[in-house]
Coordinates of C-alpha atoms and ligand atoms in Angstrom, one line a residue:
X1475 CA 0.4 18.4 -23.7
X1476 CA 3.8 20.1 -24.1
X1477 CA 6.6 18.0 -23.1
X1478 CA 8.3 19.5 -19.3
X1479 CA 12.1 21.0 -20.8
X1480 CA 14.4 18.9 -19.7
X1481 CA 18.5 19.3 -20.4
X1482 CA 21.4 17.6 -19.3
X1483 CA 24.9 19.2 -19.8
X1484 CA 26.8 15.6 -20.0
X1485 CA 30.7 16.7 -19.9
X1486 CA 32.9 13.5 -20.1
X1487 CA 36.0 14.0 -17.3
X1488 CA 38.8 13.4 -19.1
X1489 CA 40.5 17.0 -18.0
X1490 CA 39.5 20.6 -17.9
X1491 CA 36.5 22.0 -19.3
X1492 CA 37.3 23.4 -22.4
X1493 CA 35.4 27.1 -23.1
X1494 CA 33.6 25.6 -25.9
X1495 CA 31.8 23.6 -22.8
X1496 CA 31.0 26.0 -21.0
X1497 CA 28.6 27.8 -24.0
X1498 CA 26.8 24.2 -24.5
X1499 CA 26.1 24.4 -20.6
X1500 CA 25.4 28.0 -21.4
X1501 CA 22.5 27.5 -23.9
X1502 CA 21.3 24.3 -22.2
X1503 CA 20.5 26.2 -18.7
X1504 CA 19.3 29.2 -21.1
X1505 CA 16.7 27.1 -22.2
X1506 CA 15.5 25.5 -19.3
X1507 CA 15.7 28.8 -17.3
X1508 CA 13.1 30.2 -20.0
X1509 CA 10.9 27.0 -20.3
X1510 CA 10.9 26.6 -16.3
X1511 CA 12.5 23.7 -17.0
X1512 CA 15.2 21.7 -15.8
X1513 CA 19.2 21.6 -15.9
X1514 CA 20.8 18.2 -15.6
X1515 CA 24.2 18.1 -14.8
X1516 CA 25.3 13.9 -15.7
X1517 CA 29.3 12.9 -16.0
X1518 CA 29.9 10.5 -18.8
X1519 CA 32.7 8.8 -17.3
X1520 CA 32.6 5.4 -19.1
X1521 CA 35.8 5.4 -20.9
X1522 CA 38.5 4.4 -17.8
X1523 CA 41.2 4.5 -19.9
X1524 CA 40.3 8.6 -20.3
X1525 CA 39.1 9.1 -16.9
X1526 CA 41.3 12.4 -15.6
X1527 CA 41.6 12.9 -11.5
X1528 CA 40.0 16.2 -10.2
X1529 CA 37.9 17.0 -13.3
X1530 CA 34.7 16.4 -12.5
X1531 CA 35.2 18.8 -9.7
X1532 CA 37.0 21.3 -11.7
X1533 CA 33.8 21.1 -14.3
X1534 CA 31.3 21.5 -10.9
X1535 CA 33.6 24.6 -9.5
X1536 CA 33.6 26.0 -13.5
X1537 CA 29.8 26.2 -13.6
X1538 CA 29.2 27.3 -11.0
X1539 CA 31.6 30.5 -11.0
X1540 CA 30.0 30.9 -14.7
X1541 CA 26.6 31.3 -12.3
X1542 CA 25.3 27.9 -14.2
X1543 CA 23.5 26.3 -11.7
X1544 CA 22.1 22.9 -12.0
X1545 CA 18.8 21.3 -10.4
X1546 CA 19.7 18.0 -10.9
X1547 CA 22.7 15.6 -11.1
X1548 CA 26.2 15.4 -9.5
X1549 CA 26.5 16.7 -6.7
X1550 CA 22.9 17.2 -6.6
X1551 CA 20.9 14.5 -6.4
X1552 CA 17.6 13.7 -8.1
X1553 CA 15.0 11.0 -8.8
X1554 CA 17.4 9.2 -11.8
X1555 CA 20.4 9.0 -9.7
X1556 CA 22.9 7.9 -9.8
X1557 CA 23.8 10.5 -12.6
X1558 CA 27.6 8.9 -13.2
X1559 CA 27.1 6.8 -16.0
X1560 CA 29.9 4.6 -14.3
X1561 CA 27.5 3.9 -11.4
X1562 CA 24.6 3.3 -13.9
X1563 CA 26.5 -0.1 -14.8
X1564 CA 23.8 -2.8 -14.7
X1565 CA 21.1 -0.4 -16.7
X1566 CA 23.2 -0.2 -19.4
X1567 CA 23.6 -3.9 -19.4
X1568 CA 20.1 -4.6 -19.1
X1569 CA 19.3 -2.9 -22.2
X1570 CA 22.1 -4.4 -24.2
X1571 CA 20.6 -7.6 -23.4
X1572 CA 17.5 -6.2 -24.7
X1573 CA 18.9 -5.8 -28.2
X1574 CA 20.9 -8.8 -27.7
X1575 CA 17.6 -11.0 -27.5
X1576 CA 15.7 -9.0 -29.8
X1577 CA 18.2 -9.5 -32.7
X1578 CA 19.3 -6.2 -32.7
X1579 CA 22.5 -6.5 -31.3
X1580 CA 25.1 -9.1 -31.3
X1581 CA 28.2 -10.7 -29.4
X1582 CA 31.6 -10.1 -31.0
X1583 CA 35.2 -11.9 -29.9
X1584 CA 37.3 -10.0 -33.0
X1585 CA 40.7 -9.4 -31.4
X1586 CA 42.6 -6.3 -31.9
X1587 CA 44.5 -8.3 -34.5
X1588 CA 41.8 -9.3 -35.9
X1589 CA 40.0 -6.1 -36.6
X1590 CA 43.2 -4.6 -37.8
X1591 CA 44.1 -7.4 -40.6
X1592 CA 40.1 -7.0 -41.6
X1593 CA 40.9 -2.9 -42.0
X1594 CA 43.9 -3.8 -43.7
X1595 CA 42.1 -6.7 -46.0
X1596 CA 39.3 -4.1 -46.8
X1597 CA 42.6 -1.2 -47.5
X1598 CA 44.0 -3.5 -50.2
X1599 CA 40.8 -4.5 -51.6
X1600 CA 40.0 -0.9 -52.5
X1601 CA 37.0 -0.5 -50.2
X1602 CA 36.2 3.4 -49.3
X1603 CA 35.5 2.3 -45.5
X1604 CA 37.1 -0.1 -43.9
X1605 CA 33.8 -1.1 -41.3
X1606 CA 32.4 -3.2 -39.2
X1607 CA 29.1 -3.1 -41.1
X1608 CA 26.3 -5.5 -42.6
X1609 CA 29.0 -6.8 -44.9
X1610 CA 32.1 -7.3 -43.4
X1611 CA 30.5 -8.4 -40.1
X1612 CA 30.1 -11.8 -42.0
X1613 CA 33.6 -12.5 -42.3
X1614 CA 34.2 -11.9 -38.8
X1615 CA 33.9 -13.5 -34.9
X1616 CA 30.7 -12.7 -33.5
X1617 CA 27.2 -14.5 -32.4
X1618 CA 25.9 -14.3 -36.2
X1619 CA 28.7 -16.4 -37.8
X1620 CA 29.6 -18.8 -34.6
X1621 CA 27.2 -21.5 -33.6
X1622 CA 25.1 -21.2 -30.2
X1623 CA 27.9 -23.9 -29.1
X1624 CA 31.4 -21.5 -30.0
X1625 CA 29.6 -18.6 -28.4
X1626 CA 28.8 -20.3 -25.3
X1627 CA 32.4 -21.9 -24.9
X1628 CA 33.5 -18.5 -25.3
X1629 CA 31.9 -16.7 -22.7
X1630 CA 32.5 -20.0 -20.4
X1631 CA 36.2 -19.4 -21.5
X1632 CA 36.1 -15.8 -20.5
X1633 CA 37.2 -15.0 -24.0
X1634 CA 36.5 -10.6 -24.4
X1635 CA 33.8 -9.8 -26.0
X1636 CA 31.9 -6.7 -26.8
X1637 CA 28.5 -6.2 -28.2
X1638 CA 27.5 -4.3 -31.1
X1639 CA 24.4 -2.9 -32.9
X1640 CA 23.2 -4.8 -36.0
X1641 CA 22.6 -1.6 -38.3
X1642 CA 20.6 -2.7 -41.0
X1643 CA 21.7 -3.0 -44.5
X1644 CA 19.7 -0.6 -46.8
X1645 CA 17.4 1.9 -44.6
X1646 CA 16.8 5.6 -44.8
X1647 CA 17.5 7.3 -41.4
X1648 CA 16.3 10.8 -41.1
X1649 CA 16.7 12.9 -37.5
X1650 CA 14.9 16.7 -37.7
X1651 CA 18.0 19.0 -36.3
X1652 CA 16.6 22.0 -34.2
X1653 CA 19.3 23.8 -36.1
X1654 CA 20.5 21.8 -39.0
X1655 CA 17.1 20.9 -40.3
X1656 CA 16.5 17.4 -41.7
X1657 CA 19.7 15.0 -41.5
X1658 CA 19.3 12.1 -44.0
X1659 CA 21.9 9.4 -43.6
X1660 CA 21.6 5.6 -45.0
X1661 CA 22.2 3.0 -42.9
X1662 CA 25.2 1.3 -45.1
X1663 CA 27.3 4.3 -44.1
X1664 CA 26.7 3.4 -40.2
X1665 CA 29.4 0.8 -38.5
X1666 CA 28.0 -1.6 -35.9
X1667 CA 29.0 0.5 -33.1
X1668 CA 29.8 -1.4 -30.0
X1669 CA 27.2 -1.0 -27.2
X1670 CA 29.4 -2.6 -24.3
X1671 CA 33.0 -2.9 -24.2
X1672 CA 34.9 -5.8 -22.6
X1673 CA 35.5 -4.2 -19.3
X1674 CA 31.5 -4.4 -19.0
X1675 CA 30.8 -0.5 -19.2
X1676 CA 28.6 1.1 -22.2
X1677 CA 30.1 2.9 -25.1
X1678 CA 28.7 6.6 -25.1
X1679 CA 26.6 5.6 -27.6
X1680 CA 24.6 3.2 -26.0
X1681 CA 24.8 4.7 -22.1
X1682 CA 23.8 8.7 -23.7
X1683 CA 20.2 6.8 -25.4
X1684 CA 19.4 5.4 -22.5
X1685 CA 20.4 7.8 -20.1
X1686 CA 18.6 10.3 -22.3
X1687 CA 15.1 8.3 -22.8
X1688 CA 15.5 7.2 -18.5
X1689 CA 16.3 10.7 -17.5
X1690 CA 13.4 12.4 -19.9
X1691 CA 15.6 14.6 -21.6
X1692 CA 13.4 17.0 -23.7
X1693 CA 16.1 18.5 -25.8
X1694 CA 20.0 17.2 -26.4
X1695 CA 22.0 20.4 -27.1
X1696 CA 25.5 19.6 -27.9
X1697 CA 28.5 20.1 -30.0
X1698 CA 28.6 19.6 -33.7
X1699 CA 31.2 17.1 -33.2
X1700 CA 28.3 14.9 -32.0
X1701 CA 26.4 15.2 -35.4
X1702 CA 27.8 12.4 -37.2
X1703 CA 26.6 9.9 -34.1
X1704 CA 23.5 11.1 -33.9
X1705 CA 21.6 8.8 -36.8
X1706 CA 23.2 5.7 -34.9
X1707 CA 21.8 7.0 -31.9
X1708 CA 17.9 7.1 -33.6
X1709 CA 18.6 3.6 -34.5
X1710 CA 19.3 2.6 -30.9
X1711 CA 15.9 4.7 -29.8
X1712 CA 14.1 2.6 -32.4
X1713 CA 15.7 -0.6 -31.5
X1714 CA 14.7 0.1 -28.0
X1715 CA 11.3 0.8 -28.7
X1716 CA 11.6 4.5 -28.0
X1717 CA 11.4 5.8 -31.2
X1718 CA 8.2 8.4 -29.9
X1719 CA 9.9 9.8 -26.7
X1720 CA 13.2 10.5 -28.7
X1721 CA 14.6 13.9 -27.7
X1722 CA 14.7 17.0 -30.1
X1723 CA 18.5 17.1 -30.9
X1724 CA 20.5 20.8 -31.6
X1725 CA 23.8 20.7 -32.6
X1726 CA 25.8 23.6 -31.8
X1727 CA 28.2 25.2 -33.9
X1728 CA 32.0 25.0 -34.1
X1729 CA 34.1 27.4 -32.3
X1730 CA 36.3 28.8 -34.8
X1731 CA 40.2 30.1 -34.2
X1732 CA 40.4 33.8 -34.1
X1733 CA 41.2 33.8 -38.2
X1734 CA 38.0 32.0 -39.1
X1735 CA 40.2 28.7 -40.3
X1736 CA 39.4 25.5 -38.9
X1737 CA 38.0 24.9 -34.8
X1738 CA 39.9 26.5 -32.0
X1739 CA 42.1 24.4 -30.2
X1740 CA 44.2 24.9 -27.2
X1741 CA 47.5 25.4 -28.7
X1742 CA 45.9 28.2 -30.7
X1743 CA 44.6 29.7 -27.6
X1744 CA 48.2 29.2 -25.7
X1745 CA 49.5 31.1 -28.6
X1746 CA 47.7 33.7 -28.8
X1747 CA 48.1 34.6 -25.6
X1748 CA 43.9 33.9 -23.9
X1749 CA 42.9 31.5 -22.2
X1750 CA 40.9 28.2 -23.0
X1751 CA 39.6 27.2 -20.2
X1752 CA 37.2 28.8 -17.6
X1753 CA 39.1 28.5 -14.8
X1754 CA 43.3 27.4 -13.7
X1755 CA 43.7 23.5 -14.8
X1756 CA 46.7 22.2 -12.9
X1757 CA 47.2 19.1 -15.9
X1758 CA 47.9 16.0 -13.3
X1759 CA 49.1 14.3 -16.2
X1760 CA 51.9 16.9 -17.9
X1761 CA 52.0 19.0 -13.9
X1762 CA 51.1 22.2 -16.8
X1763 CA 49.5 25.1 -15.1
X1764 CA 46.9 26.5 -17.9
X1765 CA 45.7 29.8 -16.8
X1766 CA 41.7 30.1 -16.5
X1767 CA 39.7 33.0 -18.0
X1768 CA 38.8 33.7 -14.1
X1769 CA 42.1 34.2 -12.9
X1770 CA 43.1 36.0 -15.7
X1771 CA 40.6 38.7 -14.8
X1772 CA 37.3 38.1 -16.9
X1773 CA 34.5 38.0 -14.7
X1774 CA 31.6 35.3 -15.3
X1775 CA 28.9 38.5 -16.3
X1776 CA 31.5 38.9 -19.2
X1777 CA 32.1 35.9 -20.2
X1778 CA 28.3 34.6 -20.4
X1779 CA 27.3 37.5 -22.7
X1780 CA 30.4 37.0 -24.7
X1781 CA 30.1 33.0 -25.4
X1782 CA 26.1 33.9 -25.5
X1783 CA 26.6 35.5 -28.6
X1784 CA 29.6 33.2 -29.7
X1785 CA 26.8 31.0 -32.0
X1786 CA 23.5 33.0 -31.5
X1787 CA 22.1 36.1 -32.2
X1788 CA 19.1 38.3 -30.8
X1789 CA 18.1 39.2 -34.0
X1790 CA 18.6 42.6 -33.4
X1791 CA 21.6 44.8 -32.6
X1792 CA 22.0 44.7 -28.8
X1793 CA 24.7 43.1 -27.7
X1794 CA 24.7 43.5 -23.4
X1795 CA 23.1 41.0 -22.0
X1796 CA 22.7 40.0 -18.0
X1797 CA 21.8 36.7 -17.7
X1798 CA 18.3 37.5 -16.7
X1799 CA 18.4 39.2 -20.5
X1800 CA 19.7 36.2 -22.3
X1801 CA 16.9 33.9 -20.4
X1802 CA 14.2 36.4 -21.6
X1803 CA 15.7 36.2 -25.1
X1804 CA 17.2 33.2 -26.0
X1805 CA 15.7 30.9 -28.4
X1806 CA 17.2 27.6 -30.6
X1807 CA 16.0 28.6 -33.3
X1808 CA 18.3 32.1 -33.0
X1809 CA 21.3 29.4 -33.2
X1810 CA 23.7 29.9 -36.3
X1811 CA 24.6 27.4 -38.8
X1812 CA 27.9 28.7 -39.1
X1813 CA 30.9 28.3 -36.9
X1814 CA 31.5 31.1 -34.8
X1815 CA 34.8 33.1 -34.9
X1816 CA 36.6 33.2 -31.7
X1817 CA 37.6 37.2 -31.1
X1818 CA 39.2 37.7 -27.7
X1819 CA 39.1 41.2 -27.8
X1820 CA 35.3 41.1 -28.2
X1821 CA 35.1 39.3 -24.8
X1822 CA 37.7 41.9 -23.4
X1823 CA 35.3 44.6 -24.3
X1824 CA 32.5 43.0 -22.3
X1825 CA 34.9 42.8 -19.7
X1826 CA 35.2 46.3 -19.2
X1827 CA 32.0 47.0 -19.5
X1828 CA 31.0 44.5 -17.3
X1829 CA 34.1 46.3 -14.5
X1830 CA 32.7 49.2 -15.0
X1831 CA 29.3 48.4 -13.3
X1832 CA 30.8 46.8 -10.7
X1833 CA 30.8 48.9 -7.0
X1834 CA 34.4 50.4 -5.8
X1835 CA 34.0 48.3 -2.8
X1836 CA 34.1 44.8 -5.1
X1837 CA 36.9 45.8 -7.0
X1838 CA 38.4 47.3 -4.3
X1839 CA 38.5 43.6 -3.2
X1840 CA 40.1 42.4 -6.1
X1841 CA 42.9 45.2 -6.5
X1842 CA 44.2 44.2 -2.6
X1843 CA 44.4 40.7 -4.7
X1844 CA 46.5 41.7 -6.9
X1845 CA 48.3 44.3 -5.1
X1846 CA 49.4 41.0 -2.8
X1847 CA 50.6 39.0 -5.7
X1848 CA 53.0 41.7 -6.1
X1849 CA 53.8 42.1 -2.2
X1850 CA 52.2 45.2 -2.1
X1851 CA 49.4 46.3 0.4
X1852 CA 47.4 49.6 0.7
X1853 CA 44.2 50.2 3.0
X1854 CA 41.0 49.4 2.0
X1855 CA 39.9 53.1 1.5
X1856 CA 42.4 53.8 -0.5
X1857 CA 42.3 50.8 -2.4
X1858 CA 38.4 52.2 -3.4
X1859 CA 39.4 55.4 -3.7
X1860 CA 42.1 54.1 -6.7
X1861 CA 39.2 52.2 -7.9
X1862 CA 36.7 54.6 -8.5
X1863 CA 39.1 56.5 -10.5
X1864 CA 40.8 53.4 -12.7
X1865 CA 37.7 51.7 -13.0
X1866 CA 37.0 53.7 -16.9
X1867 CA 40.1 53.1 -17.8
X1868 CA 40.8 49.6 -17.3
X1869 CA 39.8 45.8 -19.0
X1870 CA 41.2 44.0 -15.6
X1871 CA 42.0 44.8 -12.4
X1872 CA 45.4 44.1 -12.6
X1873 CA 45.7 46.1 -15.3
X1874 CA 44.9 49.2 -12.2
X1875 CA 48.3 47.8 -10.9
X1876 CA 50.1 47.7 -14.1
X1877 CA 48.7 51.3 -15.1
X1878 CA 49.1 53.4 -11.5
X1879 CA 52.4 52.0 -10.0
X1880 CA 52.8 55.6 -8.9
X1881 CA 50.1 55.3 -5.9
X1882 CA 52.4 53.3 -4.3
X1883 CA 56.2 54.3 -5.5
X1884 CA 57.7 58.0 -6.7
X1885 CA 58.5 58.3 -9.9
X1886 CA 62.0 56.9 -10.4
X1887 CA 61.8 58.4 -14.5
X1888 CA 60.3 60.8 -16.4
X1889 CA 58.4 60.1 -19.8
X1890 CA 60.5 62.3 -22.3
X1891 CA 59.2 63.4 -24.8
X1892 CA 56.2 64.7 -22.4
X1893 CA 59.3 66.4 -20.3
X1894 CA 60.6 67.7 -23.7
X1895 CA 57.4 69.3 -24.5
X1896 CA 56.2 70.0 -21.1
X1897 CA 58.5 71.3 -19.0
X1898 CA 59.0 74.4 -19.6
X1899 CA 59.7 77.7 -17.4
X1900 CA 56.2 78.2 -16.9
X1901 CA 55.7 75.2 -15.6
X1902 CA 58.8 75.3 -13.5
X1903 CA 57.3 78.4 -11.7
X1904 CA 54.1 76.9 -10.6
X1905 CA 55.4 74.0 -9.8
X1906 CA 58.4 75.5 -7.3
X1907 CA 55.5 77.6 -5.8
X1908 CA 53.1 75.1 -5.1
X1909 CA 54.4 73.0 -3.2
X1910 CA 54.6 75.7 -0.3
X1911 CA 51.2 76.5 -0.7
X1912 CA 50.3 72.9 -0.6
X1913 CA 52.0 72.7 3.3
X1914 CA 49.4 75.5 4.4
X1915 CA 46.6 74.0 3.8
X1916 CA 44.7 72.5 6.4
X1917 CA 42.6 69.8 5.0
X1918 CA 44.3 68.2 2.2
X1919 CA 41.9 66.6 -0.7
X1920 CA 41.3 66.6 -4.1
X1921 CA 39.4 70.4 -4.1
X1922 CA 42.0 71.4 -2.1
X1923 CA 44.8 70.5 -3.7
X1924 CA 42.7 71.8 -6.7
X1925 CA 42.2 75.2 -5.4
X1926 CA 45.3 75.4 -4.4
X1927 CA 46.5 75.3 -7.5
X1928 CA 44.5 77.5 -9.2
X1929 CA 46.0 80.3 -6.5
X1930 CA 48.9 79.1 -7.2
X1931 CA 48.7 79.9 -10.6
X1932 CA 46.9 83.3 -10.3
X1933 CA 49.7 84.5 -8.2
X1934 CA 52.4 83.8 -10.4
X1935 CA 50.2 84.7 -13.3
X1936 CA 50.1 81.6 -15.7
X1937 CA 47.0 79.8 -16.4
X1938 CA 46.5 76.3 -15.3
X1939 CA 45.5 74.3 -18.3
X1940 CA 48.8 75.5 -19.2
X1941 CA 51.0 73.7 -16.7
X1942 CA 49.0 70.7 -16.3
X1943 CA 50.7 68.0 -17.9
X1944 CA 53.8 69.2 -16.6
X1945 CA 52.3 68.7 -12.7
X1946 CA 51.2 65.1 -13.9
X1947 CA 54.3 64.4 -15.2
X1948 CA 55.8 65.6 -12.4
X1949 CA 53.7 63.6 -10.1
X1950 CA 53.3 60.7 -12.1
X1951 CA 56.1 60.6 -14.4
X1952 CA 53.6 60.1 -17.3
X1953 CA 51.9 61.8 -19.2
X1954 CA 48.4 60.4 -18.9
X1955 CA 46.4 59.1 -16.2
X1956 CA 43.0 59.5 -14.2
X1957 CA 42.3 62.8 -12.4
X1958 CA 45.6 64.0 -10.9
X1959 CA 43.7 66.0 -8.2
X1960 CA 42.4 62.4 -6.8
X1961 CA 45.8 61.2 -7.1
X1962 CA 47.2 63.8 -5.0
X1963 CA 44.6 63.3 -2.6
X1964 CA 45.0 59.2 -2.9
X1965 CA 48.7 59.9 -2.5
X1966 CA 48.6 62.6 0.4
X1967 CA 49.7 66.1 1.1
X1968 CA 53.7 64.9 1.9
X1969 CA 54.6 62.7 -0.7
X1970 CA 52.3 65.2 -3.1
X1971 CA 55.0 67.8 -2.4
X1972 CA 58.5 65.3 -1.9
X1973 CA 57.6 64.7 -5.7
X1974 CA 57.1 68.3 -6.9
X1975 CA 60.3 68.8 -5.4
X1976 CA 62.2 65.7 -6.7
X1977 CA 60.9 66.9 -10.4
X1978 CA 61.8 70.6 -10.1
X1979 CA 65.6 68.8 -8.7
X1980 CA 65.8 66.5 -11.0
X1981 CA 64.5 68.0 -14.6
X1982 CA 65.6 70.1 -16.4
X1983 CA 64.2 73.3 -18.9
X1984 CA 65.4 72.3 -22.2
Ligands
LIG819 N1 30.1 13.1 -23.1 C1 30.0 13.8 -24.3 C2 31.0 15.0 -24.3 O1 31.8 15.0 -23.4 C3 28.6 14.4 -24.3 C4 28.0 14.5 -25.7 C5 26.5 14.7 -25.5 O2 26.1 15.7 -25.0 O3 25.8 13.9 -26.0 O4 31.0 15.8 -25.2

């Protein structure tokens, strides 16, 4: 019988979501959305010392604007709960025990001192690693070299301890990479990880195998960071006994910089000028505001099909996706090797497409946004109407702001060199004449205002392509723009003509 898909997304909450996260949740819920599977959503928050306020909710709020939903986990519920690995305490410790009394694992009361002068011993000796391994472990504090007496005194002390796994000495370990292919490592190059720390919670290590094997995960899809571990991890599953239910692992790409050298980081990203993260991270720590691909003006359709294809390809040449698309075609085994190359102006390009599709009414929505940020307002038809004509011409919203300052304000300057080559005498005619065939007209819109023009030019005798950059500059003050009819009728008849007058006052024929 096939095995039911199940995948877990296991972020650790030690600050913002960083983008490379969001594609690993991305390709997770890709796969169980195909295989009518199952999207876990578990918070490995074991390491206290790392915990960060507020970002497990930022990670929940990120998702879910992404349109990631998950079926199970935080802030969902589900038949493994609790799915916060800190609340999963006593499981852990069960199965350390386990390994404990199966000889697999072992008590260990090195000091921080201690382990240091061992590294350092190791250092001056010459030795390539400096590890707690099946050698060195000899030589040190732990249940292996004390006496059943020393340990016991100890514990009864409440001297720290930890425990850690008793990797054998000489043994082949192999894991079968959905993307990698076979992974070979020998066990002498494995440390004895520790299992349980001191404070009583699990390492990663030990609470992501058990977590993993309890919750049924069907595939682990993660980072390539997580490569390395994964051997140590097939010696836990063995240890424990789970050795047949181990999942199928698939370890994603690196995200590369924008130049193809070495993985993106966040000061890369905060200099040049795009964001890492998927949405605003106020740092509680450093009080640093980092701006979010979401309130920079990407919107989630854009962003899935870009980090989709950030580390997989079709196989063919599309490259639009909706998420409905990327279910249908998805596959692991359409995962690359090879990093992939960070290129922001590939995910602005999706972005326009994506602004494109979207109705005048929804953007519409946006643009009063941003027309507030900059104490601006406008009414909602109008707002539409300025959308339905910026809407080919821009990547953001804001960039409708930015570009068309002159729906709201008359031109204070004129572009130059367009007035240089523009405005001429011919132009100068139309333009004085218009304006006074503009105030007959009854109804004022864009046909109007259009045949009105072209009258306007037939009287005086000069064709209208001919003057047409001259009106836009005189109604704009630049020299290029969406349909200037619309922006006359998105403007209105009056301050149509106050600015035709204010150009033919105010420029001059050179
Ligand atoms: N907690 C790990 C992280 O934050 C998860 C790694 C895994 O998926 O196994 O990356």
């Amino acid at each position: 019988m096939k095995k039911e898909v199940r995948v877990r997304f296991a972020p650790s909450p030690t600050g913002a979501l960083h983008i490379g996260g969001v594609r690993t949740a991305l390709y997770n819920y890709l796969l169980a959305r195909q295989q009518g599977g199952t999207m876990i959503l578990r918070i490995e928050d074991t390491d206290q010392t790392r915990f960060v306020p507020g970002a497990e909710a930022y990670i929940i709020e990120s998702l879910k604007w992404a349109g990631i939903t998950i079926d199970e986990g935080v802030g969902v519920g589900g038949p493994h709960a609790p799915y916060r690995q800190s609340e999963r305490k006593e499981i852990y410790a069960k199965y350390a025990k386990q390994l404990i009394e199966q000889g697999d694992a072992y008590y260990a009361f090195d000091t921080e001192e201690e382990l240091e002068q061992m590294r350092e011993r190791l250092k001056a000796a010459g030795a390539e690693q400096q590890q707690y391994n099946s050698i060195t472990r000899m030589q040190m504090r732990n249940s292996l070299t004390l006496s059943a007496e020393e340990v016991n005194k100890l514990m009864q002390d409440g001297v720290p301890y930890v425990i850690r796994l008793k990797v054998p000495r000489k043994e082949e370990i192999r894991l079968n990479d959905l993307i990698r292919g076979w992974v070979m490592v020998h066990s002498s190059q494995i440390d004895d990880k520790v299992l349980m720390k001191s404070d009583g919670m699990p390492t990663y290590h030990l609470a992501n195998v058990v977590d993993d094997y309890l919750m049924k995960i069907s595939h682990v899809i993660r980072g390539e960071e997580w490569l390395p571990s994964a051997p140590f991890h097939v010696l836990v599953y063995k240890f424990l006994g789970w050795e047949n239910e181990m999942p199928q692992f698939a370890h994603l790409p690196l995200l590369l910089k924008p130049t193809g050298d070495g993985k993106l980081s966040k000061r890369d990203a905060d200099q040049m000028g795009f964001p890492i993260f998927p949405m605003n991270w106020n740092d509680p720590k450093t009080g640093e505001l980092a701006k979010g691909y979401k309130e920079s003006g990407y919107l989630p359709e854009a962003l899935i099909n870009f980090l989709a294809l950030l580390g997989w390809n079709p196989g063919n040449d599309q490259e639009l996706f909706s998420m409905d698309e990327l279910i249908q075609a998805f596959s692991l085994e359409r995962i690359n090797k090879a990093g992939a190359r960070f290129d922001i102006q590939k995910a602005q390009w999706f972005n326009q497409h994506y602004l494109r599709q979207q109705s005048n009414e929804v953007l519409a929505k946006a643009y009063l946004e941003v027309l507030l940020q900059h104490k601006q307002t406008c009414e909602v038809a109008k707002a539409e109407k300025i959308m339905s004509i910026m809407k080919e011409r821009i990547t953001f919203v804001k960039d409708a702001w930015e570009n068309g300052k002159f729906f709201f304000f008359t031109p204070e300057q004129y572009d130059v060199a367009i007035a240089a080559k523009k405005w001429n005498t011919d132009a100068v005619k139309v333009i004085s004449e218009y304006p006074k065939e503009l105030t007959a007209t009854e109804v004022f819109d864009a046909t109007t205002a259009k045949a009105t023009l072209e009258n306007t030019c037939a009287q005086v005798g000069i064709g209208s392509g001919k003057i047409m950059q001259a009106l836009r500059l005189a109604l704009t003050g630049v020299g290029a723009g969406p349909d200037l009819m619309m922006i006359m009728e998105i403007i209105g008849k009056e301050e149509s003509i106050l600015r035709l007058q204010k150009a033919i006052a105010t420029l001059t024929v050179s």
